[in-house]
PDB file of C-alpha atoms in Angstrom:
ATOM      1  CA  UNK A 281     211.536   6.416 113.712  1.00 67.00           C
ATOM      2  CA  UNK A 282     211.391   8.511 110.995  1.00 66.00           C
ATOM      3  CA  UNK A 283     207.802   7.598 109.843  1.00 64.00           C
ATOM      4  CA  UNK A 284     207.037   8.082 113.644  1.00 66.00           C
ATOM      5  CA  UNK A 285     208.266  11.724 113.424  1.00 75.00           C
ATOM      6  CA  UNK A 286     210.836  11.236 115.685  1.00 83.00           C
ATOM      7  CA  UNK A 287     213.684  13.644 114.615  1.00 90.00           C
ATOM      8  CA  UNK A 288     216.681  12.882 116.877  1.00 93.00           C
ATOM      9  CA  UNK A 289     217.140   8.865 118.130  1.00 93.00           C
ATOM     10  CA  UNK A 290     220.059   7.716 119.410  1.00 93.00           C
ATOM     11  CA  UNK A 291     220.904   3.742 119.558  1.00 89.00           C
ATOM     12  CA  UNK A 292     223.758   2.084 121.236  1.00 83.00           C
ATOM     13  CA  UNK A 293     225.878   0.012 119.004  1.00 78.00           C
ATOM     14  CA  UNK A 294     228.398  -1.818 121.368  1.00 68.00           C
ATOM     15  CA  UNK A 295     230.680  -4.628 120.042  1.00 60.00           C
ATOM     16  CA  UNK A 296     229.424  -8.262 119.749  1.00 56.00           C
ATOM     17  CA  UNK A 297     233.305 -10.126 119.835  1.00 48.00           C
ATOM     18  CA  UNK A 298     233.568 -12.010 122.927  1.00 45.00           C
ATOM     19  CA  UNK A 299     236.895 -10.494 124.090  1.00 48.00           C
ATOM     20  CA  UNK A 300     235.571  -7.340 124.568  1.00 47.00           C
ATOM     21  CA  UNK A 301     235.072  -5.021 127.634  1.00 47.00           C
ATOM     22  CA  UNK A 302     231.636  -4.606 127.325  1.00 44.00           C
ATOM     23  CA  UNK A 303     230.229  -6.963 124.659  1.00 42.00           C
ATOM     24  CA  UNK A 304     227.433  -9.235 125.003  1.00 43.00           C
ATOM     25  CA  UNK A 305     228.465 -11.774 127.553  1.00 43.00           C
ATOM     26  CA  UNK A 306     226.551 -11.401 130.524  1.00 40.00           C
ATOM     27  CA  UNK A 307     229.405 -10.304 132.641  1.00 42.00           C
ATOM     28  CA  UNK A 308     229.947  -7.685 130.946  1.00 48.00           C
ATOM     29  CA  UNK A 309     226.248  -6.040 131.035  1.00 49.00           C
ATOM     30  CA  UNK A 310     226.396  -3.821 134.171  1.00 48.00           C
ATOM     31  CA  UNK A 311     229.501  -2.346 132.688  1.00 56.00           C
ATOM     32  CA  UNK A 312     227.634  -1.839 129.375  1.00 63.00           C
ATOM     33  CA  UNK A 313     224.372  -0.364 131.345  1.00 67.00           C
ATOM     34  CA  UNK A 314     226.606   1.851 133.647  1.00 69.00           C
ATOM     35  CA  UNK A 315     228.140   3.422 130.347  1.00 75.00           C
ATOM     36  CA  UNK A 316     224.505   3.730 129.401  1.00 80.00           C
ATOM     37  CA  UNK A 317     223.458   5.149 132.401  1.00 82.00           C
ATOM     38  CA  UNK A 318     225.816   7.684 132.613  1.00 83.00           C
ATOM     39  CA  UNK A 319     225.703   8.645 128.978  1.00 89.00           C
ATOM     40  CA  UNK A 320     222.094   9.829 129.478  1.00 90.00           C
ATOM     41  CA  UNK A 321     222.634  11.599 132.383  1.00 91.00           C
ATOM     42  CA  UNK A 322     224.844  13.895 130.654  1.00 93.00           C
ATOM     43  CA  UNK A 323     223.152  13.934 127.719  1.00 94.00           C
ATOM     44  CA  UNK A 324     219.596  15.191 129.382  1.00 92.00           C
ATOM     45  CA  UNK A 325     221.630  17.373 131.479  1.00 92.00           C
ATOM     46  CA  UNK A 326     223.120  19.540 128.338  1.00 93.00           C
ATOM     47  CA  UNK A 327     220.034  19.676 126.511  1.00 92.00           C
ATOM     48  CA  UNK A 328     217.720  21.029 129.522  1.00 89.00           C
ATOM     49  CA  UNK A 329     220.694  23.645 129.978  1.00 89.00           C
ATOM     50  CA  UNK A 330     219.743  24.738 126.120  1.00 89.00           C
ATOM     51  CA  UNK A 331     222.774  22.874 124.400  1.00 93.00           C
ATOM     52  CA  UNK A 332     222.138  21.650 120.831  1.00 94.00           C
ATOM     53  CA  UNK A 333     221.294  17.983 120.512  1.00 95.00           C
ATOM     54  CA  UNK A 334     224.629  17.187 118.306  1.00 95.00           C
ATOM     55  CA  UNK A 335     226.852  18.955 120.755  1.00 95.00           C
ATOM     56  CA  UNK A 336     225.276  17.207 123.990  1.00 95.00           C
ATOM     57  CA  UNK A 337     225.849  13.823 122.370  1.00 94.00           C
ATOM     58  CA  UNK A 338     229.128  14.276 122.294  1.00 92.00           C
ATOM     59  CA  UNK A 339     229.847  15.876 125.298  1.00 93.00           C
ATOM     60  CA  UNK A 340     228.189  12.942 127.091  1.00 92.00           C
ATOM     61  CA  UNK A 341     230.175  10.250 125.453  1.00 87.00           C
ATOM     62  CA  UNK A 342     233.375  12.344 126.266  1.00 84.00           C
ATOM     63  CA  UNK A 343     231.592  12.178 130.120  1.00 83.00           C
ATOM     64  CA  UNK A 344     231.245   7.994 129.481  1.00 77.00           C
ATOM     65  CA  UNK A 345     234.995   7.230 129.687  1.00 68.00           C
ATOM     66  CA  UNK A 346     234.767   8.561 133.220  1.00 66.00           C
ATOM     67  CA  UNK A 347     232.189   6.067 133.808  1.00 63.00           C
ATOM     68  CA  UNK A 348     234.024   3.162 132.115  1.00 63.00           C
ATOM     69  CA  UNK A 349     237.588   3.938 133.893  1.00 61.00           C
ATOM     70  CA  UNK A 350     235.491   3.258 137.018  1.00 58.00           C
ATOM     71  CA  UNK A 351     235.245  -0.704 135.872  1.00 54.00           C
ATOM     72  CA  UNK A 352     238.372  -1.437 133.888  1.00 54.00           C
ATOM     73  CA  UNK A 353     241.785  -2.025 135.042  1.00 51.00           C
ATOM     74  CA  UNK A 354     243.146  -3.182 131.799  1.00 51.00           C
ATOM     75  CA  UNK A 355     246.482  -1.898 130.742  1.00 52.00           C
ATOM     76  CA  UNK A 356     246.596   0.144 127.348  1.00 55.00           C
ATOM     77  CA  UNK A 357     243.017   1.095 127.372  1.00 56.00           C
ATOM     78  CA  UNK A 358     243.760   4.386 128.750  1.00 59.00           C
ATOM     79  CA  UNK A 359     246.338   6.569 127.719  1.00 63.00           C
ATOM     80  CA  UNK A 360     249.273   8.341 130.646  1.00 67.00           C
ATOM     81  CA  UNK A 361     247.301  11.014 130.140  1.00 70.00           C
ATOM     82  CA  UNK A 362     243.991   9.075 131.081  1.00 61.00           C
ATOM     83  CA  UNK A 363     242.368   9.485 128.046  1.00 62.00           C
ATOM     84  CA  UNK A 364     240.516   6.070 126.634  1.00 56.00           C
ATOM     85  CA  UNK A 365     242.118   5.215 123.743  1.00 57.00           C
ATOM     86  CA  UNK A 366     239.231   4.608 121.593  1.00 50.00           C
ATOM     87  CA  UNK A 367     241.239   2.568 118.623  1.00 50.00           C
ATOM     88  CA  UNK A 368     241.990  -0.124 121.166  1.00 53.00           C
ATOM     89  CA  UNK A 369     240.531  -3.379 119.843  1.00 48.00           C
ATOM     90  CA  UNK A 370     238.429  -4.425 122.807  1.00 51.00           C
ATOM     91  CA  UNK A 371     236.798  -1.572 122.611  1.00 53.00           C
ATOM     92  CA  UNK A 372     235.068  -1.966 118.951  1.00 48.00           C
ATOM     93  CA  UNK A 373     231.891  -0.758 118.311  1.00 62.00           C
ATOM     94  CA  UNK A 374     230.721   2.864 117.384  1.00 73.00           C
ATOM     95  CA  UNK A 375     228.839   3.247 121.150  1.00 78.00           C
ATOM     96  CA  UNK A 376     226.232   6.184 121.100  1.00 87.00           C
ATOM     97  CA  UNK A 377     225.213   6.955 117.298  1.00 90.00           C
ATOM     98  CA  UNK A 378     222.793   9.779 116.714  1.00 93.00           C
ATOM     99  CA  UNK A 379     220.025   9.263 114.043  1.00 92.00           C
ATOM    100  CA  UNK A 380     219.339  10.153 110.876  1.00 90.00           C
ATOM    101  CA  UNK A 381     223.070  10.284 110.645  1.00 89.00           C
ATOM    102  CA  UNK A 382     222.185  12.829 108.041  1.00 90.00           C
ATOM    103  CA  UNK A 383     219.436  14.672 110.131  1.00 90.00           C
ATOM    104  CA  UNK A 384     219.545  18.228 111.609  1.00 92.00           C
ATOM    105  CA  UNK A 385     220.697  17.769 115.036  1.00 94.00           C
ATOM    106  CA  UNK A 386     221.725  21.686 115.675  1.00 94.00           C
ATOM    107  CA  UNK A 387     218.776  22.512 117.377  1.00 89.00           C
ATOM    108  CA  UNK A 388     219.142  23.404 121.284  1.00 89.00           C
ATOM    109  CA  UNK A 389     215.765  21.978 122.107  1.00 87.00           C
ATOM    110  CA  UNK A 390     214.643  23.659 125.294  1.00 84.00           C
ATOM    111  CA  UNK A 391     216.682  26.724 124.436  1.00 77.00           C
ATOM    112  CA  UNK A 392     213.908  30.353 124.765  1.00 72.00           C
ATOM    113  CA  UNK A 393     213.523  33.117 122.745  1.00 68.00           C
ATOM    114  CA  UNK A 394     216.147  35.189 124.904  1.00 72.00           C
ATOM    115  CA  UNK A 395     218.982  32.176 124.262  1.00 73.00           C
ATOM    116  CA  UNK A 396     218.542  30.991 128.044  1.00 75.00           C
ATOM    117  CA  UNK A 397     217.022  27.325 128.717  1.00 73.00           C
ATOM    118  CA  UNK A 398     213.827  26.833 129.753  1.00 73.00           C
ATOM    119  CA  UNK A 399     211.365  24.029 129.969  1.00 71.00           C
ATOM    120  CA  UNK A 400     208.422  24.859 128.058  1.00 68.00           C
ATOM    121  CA  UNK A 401     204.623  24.870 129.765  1.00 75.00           C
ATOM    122  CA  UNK A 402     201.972  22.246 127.911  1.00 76.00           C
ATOM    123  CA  UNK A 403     201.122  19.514 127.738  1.00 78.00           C
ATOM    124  CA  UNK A 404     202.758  16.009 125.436  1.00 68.00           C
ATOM    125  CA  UNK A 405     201.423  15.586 122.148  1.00 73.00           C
ATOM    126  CA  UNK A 406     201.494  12.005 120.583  1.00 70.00           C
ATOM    127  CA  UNK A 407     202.500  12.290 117.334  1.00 69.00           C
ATOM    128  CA  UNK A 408     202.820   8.941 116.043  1.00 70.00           C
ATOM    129  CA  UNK A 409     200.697   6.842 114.041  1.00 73.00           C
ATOM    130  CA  UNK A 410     197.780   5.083 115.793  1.00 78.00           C
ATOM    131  CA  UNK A 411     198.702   1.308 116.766  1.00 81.00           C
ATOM    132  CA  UNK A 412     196.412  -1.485 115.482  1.00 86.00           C
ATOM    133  CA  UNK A 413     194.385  -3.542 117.731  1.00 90.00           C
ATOM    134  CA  UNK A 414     196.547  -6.472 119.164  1.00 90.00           C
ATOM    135  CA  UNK A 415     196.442  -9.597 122.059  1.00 91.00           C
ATOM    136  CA  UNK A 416     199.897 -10.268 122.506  1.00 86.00           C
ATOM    137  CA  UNK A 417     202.372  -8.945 125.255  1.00 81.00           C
ATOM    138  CA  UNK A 418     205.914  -8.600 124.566  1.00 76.00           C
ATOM    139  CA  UNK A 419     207.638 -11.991 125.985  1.00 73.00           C
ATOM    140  CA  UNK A 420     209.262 -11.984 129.224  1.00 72.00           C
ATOM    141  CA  UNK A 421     211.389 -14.939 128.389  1.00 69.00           C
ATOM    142  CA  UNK A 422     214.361 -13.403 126.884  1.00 70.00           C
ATOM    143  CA  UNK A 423     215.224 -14.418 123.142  1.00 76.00           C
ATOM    144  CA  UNK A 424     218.896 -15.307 122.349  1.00 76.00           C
ATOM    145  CA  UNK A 425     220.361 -17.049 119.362  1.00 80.00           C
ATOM    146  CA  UNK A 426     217.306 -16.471 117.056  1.00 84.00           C
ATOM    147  CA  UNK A 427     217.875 -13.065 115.786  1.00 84.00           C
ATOM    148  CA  UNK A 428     218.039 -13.972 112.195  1.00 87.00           C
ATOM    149  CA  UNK A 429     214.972 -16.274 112.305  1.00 88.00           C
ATOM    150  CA  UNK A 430     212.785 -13.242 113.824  1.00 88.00           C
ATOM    151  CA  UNK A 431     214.142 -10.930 110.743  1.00 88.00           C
ATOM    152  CA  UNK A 432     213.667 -13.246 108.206  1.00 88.00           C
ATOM    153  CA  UNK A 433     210.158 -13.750 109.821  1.00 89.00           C
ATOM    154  CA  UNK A 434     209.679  -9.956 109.459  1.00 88.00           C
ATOM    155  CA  UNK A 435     211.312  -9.701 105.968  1.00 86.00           C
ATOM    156  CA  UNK A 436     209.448 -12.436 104.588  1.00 85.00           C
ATOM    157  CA  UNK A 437     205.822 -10.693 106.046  1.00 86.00           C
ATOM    158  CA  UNK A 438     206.839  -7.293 105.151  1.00 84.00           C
ATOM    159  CA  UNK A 439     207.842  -8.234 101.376  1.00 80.00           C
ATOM    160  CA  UNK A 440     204.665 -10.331 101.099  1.00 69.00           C
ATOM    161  CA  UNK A 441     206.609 -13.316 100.114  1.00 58.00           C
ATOM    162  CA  UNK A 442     204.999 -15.806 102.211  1.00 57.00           C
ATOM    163  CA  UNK A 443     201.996 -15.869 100.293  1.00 64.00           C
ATOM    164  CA  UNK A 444     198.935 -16.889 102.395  1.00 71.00           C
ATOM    165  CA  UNK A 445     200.785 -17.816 105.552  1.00 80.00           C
ATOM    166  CA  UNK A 446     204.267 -18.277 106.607  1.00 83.00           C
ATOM    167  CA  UNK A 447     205.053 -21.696 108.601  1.00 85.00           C
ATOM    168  CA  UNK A 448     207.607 -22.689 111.135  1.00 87.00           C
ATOM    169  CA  UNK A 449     208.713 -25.773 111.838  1.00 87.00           C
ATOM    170  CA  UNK A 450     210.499 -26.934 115.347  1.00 88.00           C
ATOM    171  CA  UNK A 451     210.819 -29.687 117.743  1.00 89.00           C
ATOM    172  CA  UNK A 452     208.631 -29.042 120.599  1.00 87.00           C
ATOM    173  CA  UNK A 453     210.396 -26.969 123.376  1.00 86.00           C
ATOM    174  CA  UNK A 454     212.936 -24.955 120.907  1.00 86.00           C
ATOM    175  CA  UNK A 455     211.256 -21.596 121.593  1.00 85.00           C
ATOM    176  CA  UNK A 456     208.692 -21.516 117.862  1.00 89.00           C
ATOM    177  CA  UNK A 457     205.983 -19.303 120.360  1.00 88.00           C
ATOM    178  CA  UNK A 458     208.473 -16.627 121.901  1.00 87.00           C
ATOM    179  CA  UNK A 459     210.469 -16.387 118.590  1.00 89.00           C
ATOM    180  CA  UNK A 460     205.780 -15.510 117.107  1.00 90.00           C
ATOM    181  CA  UNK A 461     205.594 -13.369 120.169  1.00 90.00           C
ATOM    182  CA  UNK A 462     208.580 -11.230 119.141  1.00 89.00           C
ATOM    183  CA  UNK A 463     207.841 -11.017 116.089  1.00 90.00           C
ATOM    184  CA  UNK A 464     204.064 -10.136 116.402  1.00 90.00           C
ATOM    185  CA  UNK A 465     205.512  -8.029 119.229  1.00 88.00           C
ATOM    186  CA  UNK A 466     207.861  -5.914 116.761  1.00 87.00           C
ATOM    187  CA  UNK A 467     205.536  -5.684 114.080  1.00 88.00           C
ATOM    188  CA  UNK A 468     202.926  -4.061 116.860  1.00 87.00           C
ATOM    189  CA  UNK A 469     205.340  -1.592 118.277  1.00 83.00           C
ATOM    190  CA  UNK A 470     206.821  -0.426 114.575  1.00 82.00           C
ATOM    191  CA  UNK A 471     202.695   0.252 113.666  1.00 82.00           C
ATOM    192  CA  UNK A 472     203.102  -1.860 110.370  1.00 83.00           C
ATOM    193  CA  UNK A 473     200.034  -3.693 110.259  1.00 84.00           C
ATOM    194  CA  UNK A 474     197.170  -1.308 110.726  1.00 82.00           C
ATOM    195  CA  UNK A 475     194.418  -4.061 111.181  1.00 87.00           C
ATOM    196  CA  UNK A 476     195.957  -5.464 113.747  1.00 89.00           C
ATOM    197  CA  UNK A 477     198.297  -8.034 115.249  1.00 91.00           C
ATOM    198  CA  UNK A 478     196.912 -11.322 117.061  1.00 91.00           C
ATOM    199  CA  UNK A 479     198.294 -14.471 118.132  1.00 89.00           C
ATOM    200  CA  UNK A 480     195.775 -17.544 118.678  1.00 88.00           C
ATOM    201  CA  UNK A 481     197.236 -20.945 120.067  1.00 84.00           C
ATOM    202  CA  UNK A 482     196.012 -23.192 117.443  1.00 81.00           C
ATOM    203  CA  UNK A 483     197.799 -26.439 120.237  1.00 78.00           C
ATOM    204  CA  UNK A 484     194.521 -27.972 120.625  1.00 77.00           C
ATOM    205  CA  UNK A 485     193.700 -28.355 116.939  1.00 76.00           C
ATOM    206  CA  UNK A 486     194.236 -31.210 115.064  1.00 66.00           C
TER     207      UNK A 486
END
């Protein structure tokens, strides 16, 4: 994001441990998308009313507890005073992180020359770098359990280590194609290989 000139990102780092509220078991998904959901609500709501981008983060994850009190009952999560005790162990995980940590996130972005909000006239600008030509669509199947395979895949193309080619190796049905598509996919999106991305099926050739 930085090489895309993208000065203020925020990612949602939610714990992975299978005891917790709102890890990655299925189950718990709505309750992690409804913390989502309501996070940006807030969080669009302070910066079109001129508040700087550091500031509205944390007011809207002070706004999420509300959100997450609506779908837990369990005891010692909140405090008497109804306060989520954030130190509780089922509740690991950082949650909304603002990037570059480091970064200059005092700026009110749609904040006028007067101090009152406004939304500014014009028209979007794409700033980014140009993507490469590519022929692949991002999978629809979802990919679980092969996280590490797709970043070694990426390390390995990125560092040039692989030589000529890079192969992988599978019994037929384990998911080789959607763990290519990802990858070809990510590399696409993240604008790394300028001449493009393409994925032939080479099935038919002996």
């Amino acid at each position: 994001f930085i090489e895309m000139k993208v000065p203020h990102v925020v990612a949602f780092d939610y714990p992975k441990h299978p005891n917790t509220l709102y890890g990655s078991h299925t189950n718990d998904m709505p309750i992690a998308f409804d913390f989502i959901s309501a996070f940006c609500v807030h969080f669009y709501k302070h910066l079109i009313e001129g508040v700087q981008v550091r500031r509205a983060v944390q007011f809207a994850k002070e706004a999420m507890a509300d959100s997450l009190r609506m779908h837990v009952s369990a005891p010692g999560i909140f405090d008497q005073n109804g306060k989520l005790q954030v130190d509780d162990p089922r509740l690991r995980g950082e949650g909304p992180v603002l990037f570059p940590r480091d970064g200059n996130h005092e700026k009110a972005l749609f904040l006028n020359s007067f101090g009152t909000s406004q939304l500014m006239d014009g028209a979007l600008q794409e700033v980014s770098p140009l993507r490469g030509p590519f022929n692949v669509e991002k999978p629809y199947v979802p990919v679980t359990g092969r996280s590490h395979d797709i970043y070694e895949l990426i390390r390995f193309l990125m560092a040039r280590e692989c030589g000529e080619a890079v192969n992988l190796f599978g019994s037929s049905g384990v998911g080789k194609t959607v763990v290519l598509k990802e990858v070809a996919y990510f590399l696409h999106t993240r604008r790394l290989f300028y001449d493009g991305v393409y994925y032939f099926s080479l099935k038919e050739i002996n």
